[in-house]
Short mmCIF file of C-alpha atoms and ligand atoms in Angstrom, two decimals:
data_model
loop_
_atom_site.label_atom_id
_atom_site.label_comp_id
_atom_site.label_asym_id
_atom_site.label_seq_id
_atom_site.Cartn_x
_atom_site.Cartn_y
_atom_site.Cartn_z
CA UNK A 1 -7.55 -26.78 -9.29
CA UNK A 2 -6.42 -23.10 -10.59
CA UNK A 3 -5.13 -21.03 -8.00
CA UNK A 4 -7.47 -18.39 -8.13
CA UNK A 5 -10.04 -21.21 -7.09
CA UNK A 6 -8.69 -20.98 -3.45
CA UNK A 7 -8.95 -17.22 -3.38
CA UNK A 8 -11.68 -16.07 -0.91
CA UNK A 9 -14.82 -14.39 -2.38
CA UNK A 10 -13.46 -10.65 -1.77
CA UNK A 11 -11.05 -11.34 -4.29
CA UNK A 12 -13.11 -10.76 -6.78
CA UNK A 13 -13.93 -7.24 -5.92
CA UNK A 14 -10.41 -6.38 -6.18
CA UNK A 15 -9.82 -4.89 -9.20
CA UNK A 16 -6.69 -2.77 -10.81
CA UNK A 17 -6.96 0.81 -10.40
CA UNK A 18 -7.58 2.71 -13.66
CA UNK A 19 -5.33 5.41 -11.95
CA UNK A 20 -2.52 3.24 -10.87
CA UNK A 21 -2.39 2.22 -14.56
CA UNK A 22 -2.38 5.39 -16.14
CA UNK A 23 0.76 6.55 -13.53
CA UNK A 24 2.75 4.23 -15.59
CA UNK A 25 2.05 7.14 -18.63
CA UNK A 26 3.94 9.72 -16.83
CA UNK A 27 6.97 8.68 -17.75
CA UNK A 28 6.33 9.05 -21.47
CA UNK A 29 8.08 11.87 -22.62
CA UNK A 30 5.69 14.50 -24.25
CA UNK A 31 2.79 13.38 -22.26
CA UNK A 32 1.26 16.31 -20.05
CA UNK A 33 -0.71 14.51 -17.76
CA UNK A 34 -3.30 15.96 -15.27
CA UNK A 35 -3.91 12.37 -14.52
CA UNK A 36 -2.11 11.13 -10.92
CA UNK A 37 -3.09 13.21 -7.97
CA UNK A 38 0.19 13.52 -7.01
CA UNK A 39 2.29 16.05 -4.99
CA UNK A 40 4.95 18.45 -7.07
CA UNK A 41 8.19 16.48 -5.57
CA UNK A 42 10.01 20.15 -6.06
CA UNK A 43 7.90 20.81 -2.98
CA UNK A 44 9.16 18.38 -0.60
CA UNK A 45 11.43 19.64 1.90
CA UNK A 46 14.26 17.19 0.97
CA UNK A 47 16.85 18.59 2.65
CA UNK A 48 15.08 18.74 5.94
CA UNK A 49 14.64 15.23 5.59
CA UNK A 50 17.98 14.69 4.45
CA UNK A 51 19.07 16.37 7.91
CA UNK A 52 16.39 14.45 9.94
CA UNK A 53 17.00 11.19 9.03
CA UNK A 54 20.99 11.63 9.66
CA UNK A 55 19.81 12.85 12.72
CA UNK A 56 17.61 10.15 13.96
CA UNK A 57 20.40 7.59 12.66
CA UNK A 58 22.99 9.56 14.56
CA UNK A 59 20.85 9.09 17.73
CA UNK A 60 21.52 5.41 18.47
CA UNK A 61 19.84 1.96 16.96
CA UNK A 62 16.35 2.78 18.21
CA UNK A 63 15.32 3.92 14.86
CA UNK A 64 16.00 1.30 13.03
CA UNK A 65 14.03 -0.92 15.74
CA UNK A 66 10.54 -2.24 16.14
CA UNK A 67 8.40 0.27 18.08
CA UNK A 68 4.97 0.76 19.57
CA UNK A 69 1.65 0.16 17.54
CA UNK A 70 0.40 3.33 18.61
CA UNK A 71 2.68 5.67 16.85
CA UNK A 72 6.01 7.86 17.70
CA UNK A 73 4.86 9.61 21.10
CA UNK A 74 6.69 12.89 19.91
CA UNK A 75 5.09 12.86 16.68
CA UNK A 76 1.27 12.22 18.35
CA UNK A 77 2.38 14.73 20.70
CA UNK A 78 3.33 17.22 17.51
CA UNK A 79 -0.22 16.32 15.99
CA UNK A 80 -2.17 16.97 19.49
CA UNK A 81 -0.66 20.30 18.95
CA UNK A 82 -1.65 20.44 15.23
CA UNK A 83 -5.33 18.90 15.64
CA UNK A 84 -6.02 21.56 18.27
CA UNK A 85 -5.10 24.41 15.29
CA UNK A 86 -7.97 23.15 13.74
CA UNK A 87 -10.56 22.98 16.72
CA UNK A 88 -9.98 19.42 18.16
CA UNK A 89 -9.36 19.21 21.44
CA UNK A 90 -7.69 15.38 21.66
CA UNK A 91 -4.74 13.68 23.80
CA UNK A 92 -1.95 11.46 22.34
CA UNK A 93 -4.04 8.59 23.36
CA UNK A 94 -7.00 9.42 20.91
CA UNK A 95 -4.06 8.95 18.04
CA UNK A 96 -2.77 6.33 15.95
CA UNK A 97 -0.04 7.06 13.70
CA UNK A 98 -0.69 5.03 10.08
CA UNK A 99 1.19 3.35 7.22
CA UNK A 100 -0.42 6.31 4.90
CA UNK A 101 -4.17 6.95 5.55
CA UNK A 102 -5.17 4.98 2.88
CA UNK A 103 -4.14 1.96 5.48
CA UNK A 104 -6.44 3.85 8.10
CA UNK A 105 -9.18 3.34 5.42
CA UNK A 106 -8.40 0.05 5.24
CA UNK A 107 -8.54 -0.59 9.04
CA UNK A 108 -11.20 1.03 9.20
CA UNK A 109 -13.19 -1.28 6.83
CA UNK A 110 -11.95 -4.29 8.57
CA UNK A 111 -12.99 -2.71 12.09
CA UNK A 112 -16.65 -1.97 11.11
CA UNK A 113 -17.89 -3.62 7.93
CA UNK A 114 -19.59 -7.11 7.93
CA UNK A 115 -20.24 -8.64 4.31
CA UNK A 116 -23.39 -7.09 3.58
CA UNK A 117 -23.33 -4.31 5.69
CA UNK A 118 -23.44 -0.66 3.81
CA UNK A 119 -21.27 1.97 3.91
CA UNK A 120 -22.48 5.54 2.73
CA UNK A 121 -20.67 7.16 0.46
CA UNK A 122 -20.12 10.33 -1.57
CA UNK A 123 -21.07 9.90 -5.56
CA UNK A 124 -18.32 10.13 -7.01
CA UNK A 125 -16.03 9.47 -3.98
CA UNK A 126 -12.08 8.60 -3.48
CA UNK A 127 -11.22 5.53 -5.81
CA UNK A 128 -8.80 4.14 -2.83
CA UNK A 129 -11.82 4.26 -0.30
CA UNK A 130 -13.95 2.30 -2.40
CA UNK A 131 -11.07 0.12 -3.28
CA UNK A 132 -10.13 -0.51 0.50
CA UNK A 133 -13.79 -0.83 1.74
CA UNK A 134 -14.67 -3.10 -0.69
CA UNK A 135 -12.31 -6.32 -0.03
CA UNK A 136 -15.23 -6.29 3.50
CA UNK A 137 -18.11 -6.94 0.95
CA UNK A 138 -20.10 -4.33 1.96
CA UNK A 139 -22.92 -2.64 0.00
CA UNK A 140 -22.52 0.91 -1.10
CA UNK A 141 -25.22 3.56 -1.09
CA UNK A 142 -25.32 6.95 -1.73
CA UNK A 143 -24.18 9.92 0.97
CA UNK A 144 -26.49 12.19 -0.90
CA UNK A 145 -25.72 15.48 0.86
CA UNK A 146 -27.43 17.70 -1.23
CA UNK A 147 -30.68 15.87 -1.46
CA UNK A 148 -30.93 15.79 2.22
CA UNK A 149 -32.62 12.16 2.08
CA UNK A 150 -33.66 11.12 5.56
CA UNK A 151 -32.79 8.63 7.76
CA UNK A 152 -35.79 6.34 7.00
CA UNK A 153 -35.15 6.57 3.53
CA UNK A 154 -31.56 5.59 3.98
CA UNK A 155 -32.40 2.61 6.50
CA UNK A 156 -34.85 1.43 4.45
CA UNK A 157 -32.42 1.47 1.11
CA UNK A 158 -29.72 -0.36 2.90
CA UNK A 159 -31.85 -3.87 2.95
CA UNK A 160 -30.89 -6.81 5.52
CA UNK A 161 -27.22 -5.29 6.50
CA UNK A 162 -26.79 -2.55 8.63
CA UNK A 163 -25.36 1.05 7.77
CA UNK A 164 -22.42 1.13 9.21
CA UNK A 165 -21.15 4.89 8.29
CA UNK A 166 -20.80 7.54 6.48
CA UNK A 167 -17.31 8.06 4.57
CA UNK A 168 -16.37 11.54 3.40
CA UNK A 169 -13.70 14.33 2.19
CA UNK A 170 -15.58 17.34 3.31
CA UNK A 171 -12.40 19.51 2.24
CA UNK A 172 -11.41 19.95 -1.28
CA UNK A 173 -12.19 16.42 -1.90
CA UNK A 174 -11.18 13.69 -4.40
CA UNK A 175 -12.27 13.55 -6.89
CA UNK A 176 -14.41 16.66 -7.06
CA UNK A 177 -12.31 19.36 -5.14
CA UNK A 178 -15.23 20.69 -3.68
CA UNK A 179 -15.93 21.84 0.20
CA UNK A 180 -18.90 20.42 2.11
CA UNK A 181 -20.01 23.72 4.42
CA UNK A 182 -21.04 24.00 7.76
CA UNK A 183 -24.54 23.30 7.44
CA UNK A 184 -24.42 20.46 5.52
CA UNK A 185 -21.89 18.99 7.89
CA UNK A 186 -23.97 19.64 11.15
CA UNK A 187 -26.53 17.64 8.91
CA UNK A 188 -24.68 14.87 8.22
CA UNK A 189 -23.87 15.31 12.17
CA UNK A 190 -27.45 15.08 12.69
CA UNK A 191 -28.05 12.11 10.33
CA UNK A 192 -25.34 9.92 11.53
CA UNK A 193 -26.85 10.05 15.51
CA UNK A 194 -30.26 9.36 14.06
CA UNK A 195 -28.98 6.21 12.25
CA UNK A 196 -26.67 5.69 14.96
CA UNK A 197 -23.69 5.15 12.51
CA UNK A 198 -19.71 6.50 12.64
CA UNK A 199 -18.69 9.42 10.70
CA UNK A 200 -15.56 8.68 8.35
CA UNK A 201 -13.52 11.99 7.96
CA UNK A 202 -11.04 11.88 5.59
CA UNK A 203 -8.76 14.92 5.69
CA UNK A 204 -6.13 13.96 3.50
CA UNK A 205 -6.27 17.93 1.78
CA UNK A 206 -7.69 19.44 4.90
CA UNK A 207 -4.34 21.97 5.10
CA UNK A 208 -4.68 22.99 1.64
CA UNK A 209 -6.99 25.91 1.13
CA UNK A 210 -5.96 28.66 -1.18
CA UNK A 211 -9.10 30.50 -0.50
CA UNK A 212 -12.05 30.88 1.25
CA UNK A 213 -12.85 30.68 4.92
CA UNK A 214 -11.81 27.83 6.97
CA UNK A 215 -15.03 25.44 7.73
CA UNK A 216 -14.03 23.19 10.95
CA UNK A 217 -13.57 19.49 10.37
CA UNK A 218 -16.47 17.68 11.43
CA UNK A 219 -15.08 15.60 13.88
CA UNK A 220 -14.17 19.85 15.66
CA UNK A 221 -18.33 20.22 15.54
CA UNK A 222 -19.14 16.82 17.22
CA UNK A 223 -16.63 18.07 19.75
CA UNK A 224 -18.51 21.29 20.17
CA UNK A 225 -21.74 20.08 20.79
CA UNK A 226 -20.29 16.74 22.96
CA UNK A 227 -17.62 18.28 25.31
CA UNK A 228 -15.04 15.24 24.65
CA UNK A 229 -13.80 13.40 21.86
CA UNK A 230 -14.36 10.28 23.70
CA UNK A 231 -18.15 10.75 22.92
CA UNK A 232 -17.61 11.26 19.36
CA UNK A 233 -18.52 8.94 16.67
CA UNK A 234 -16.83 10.91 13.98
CA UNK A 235 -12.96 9.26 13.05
CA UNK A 236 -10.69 11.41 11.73
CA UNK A 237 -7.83 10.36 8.85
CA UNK A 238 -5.12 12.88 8.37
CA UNK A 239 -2.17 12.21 6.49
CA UNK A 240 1.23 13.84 5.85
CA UNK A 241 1.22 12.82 1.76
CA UNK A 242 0.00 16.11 0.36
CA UNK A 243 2.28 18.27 2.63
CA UNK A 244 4.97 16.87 3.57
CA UNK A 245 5.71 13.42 1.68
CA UNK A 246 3.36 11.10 0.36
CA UNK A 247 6.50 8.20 -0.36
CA UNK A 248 7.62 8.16 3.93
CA UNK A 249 3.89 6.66 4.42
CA UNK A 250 2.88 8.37 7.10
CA UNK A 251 -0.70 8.95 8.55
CA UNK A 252 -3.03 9.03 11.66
CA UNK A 253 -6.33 8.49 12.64
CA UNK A 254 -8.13 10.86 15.42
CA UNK A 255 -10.98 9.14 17.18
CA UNK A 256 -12.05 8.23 20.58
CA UNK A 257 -10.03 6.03 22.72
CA UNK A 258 -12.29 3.29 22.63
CA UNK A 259 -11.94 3.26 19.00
CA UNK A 260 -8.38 3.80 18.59
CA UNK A 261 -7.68 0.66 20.94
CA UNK A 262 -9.50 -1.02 18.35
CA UNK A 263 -7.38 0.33 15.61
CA UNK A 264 -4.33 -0.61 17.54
CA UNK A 265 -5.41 -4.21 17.39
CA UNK A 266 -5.98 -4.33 13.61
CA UNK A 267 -2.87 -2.61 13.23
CA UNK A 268 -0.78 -5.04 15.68
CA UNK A 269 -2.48 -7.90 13.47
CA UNK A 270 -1.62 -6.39 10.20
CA UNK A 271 1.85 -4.56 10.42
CA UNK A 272 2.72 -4.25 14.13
CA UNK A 273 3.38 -0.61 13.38
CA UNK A 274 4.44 2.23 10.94
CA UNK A 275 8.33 2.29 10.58
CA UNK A 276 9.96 3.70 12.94
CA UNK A 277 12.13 6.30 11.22
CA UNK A 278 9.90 7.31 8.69
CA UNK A 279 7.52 8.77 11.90
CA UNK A 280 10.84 9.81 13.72
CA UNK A 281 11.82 11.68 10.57
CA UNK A 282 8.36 13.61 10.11
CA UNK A 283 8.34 14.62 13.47
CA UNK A 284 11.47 16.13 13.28
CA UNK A 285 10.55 18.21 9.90
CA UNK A 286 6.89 18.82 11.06
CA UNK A 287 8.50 20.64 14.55
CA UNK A 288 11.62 22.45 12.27
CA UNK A 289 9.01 23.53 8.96
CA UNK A 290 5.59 22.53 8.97
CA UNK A 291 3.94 26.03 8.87
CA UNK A 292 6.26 27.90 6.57
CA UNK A 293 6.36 24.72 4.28
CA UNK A 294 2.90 24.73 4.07
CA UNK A 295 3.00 28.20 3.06
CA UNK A 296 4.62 27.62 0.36
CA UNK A 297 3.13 24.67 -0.84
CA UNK A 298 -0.29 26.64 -0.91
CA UNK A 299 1.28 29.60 -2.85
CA UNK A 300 2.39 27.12 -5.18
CA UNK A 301 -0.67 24.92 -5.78
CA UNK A 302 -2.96 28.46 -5.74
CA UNK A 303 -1.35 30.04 -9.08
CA UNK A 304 -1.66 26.36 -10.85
CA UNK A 305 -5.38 26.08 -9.76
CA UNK A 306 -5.77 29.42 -11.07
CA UNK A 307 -3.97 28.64 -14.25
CA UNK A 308 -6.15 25.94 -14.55
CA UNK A 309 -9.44 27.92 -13.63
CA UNK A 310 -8.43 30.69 -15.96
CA UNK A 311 -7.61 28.30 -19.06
CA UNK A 312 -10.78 26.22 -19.02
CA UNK A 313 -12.78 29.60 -19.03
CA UNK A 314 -10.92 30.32 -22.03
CA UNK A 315 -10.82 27.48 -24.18
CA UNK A 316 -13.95 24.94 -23.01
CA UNK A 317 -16.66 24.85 -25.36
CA UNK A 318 -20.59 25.16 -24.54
CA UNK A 319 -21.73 22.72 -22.38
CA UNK A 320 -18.61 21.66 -20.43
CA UNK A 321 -18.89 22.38 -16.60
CA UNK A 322 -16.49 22.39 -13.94
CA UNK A 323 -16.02 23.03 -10.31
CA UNK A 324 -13.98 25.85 -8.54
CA UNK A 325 -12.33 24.52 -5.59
CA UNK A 326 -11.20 26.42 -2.90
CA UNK A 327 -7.63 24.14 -2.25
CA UNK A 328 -6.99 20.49 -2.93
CA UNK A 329 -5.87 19.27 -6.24
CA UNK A 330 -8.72 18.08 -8.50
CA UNK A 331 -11.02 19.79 -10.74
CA UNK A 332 -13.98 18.05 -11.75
CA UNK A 333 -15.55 17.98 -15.38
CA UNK A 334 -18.70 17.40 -16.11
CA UNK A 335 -19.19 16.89 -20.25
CA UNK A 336 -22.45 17.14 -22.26
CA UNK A 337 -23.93 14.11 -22.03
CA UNK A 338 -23.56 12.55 -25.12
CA UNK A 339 -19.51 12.21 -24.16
CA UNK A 340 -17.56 9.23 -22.50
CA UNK A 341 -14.86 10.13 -20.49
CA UNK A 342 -13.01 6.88 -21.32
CA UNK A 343 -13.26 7.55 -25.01
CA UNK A 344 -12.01 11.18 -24.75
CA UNK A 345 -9.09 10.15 -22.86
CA UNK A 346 -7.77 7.56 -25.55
CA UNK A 347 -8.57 10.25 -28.38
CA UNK A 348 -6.79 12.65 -25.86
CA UNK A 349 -3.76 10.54 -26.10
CA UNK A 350 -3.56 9.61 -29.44
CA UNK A 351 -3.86 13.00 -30.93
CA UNK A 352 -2.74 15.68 -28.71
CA UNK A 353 -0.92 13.76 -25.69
CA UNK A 354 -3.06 14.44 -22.98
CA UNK A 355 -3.83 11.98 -19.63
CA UNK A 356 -6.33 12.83 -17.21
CA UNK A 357 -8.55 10.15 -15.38
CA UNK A 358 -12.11 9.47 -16.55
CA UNK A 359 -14.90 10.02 -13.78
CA UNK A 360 -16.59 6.99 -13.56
CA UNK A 361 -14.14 4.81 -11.56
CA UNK A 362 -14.76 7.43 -8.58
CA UNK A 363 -18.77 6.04 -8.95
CA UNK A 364 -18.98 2.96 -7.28
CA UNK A 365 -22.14 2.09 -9.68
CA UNK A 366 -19.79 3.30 -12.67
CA UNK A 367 -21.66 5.56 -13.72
CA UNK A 368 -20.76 9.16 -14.39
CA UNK A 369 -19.36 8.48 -17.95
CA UNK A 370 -19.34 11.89 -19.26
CA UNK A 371 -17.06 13.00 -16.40
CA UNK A 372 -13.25 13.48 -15.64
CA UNK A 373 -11.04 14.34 -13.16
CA UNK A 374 -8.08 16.83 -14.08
CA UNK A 375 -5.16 17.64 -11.69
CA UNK A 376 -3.28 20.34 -11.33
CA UNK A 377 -0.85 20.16 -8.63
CA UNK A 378 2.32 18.21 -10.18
CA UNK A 379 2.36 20.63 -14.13
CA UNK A 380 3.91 24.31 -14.15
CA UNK A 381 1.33 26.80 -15.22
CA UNK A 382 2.56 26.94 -18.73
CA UNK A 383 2.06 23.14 -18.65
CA UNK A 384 -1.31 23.99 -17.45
CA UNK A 385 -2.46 26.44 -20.11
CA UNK A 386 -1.23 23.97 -22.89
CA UNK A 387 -2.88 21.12 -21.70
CA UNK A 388 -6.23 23.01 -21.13
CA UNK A 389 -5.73 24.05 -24.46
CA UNK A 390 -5.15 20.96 -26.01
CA UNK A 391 -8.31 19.73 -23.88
CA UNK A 392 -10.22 22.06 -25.36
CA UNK A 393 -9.02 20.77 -29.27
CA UNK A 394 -10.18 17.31 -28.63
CA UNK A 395 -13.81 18.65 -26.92
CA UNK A 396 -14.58 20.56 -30.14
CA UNK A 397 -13.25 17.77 -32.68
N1 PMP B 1 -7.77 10.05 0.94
C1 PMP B 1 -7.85 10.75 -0.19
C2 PMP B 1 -9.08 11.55 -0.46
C3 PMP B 1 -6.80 10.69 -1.13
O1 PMP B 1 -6.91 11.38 -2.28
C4 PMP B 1 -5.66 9.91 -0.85
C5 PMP B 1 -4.48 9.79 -1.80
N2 PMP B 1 -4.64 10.13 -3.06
C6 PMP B 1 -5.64 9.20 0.34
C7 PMP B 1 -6.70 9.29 1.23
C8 PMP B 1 -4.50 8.31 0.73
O2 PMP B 1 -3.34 9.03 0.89
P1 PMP B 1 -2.13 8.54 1.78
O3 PMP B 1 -2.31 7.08 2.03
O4 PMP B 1 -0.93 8.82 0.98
O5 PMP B 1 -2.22 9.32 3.04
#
């Protein structure tokens, strides 16, 4: 018998990331790639790490020891602080720090999903959620927003298993970049106590607005309209990738306590907890830098979505459309019809060294072929305006 006999059923649902694969090209020299959706590493605040982590060393073996599922308590305490900045109200005990939260994802596929059960999600939606929801074998349906489909309709679609919630990046979201607004997210609000499901937040670019108004999380309107978190069914995922450093790991999840003692379980299953002086070492840069860091992280990413915004104005031909996000990293494509996504990217390559990532892998029904997903926070603005440019020679050709 062949090995991958023995696998469990799941495993065939796992497959390789088209992103993850087309990382490997940024190392080609030449290549400008809008591909990865990955921090600048100019912007991390290396030295402040460089400081912390001597620091938390310096302070005697506890860092380098096993520590409590639940998180750093100074660094919950640091994020009660920073959850209230955005409108929700929340203790240390209604947060769990995470490996990342892509691993919150995870957990939280393994905490509510049954095989067969659905999850609702956006279409297109984050690659990684799909990826991490699907080793629970749950059906997928569509969190159509816009459409305003009703709770019958979505009951009814979801066949023998039961919807279990709704998953969503209502700010600047991957891969889109665009902002759900208030109304639509006291909607969703509204659907997700009439089906009786959770709300998934994922705020993974939540700080990272370069314009616009500020629209509170969803999780801050439950709040409003229940009086405590612990009533909430929204779950919150923040993570300190796009601001601070995506390579320390370094999460959390926001929810009620009934469904972060939950968490804590999977998590004491899976890795007992995050390391220790990763969280030790974020606290101590969130407390020294967070808010003038962020600043400038913001400034930066701004004149490159601008750049970016500017270019495709200039060079797209008739019939491309795009989105104009208000912060995040992503803007989204949308080609005439007729074009693949997949195709353009090879030509893209081969004749004027360009990567970006084709839309459909963010469909879980792969569809969306004449979409694509450019980002623009790791490429100077120069970079920018060539690469649009180039973009805009293979379109025409
Ligand atoms: N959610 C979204 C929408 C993302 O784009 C990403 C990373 N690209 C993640 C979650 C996971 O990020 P991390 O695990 O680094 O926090």
């Amino acid at each position: 018998m062949s090995t991958p006999d023995l696998f469990a059923t799941r495993a065939s649902r796992m497959k390789a990331s088209e992103i993850r694969e087309l990382l490997k090209l940024l190392d080609q020299p030449g290549i400008i790639s809008f591909a990865g959706g990955i921090p600048d590493p100019a912007l991390f605040p290396a030295d402040a790490f460089a400081n912390a982590f001597q620091s938390c060393l310096g302070d005697g073996p506890h860092a380098l020891q096993y520590s409590v599922s639940e998180g750093y308590l100074p660094l919950r305490e640091w994020l009660v602080g920073h959850m209230q900045q955005i409108g929700i109200e929340c203790s240390a005990e209604n947060i769990l720090i995470t490996s990342g939260s892509q691993q919150a994802l995870d957990y939280l596929g393994k905490l509510y999903l049954s095989p067969g059960d659905t999850a609702l999600v956006g279409w297109p939606t984050y690659l990684g959620a799909i990826n991490a929801f699907d080793a629970y074998e749950p059906c997928f349906d569509r969190l159509d927003l816009k459409a305003n489909r009703r709770a019958a309709e979505y009951a009814a679609a979801s066949g023998d298993g039961k919807i279990k919630f709704a998953y969503l990046s209502p700010d600047f979201a991957n891969p889109t970049g665009e902002t759900v607004d208030r109304a639509t997210r006291e909607s969703l609000l509204d659907l997700a106590e009439d089906l009786n499901i959770a709300v998934i937040e994922d705020g993974a670019y939540q700080a990272l607005r370069y314009d616009g108004e500020d629209i509170p999380p969803i999780l801050a309107l439950e709040l409003a309209r229940k009086g405590t978190i612990e009533a909430c069914r929204t779950v919150y995922c923040g993570s300190f990738s796009k601001t601070l450093s995506p390579g320390l790991r370094v999460g959390w999840v926001v929810a009620s306590r009934e469904v972060i003692s939950q968490l804590v379980l999977v998590k004491q299953a899976a890795d007992l907890h995050s390391p220790t002086i990763n969280q030790m070492s974020i606290n101590e840069v969130a407390r020294a830098c967070f808010d003038t860091h962020i600043l400038r992280v913001r400034a930066t990413y701004r004149r490159r979505r601008d750049a970016m915004l500017d270019t495709l104005r200039q060079e797209m031909p008739e019939g491309v459309q795009w989105t104009k996000p208000e912060g995040g990293m992503f803007v989204w494509l949308t080609l005439p019809q007729a074009h693949d996504g997949a195709d353009l990217l090879s030509r893209s390559l081969e004749t004027v060294q360009l990567a970006f990532v084709p839309g459909r892998a963010f469909f879980p029904d792969g569809s969306g072929r004449n979409t694509i997903r450019l980002s623009f926070s790791n490429s100077d603005e120069a970079t920018i305006r060539e690469g649009i440019k180039r973009l805009g020679q293979v379109l025409r050709h």
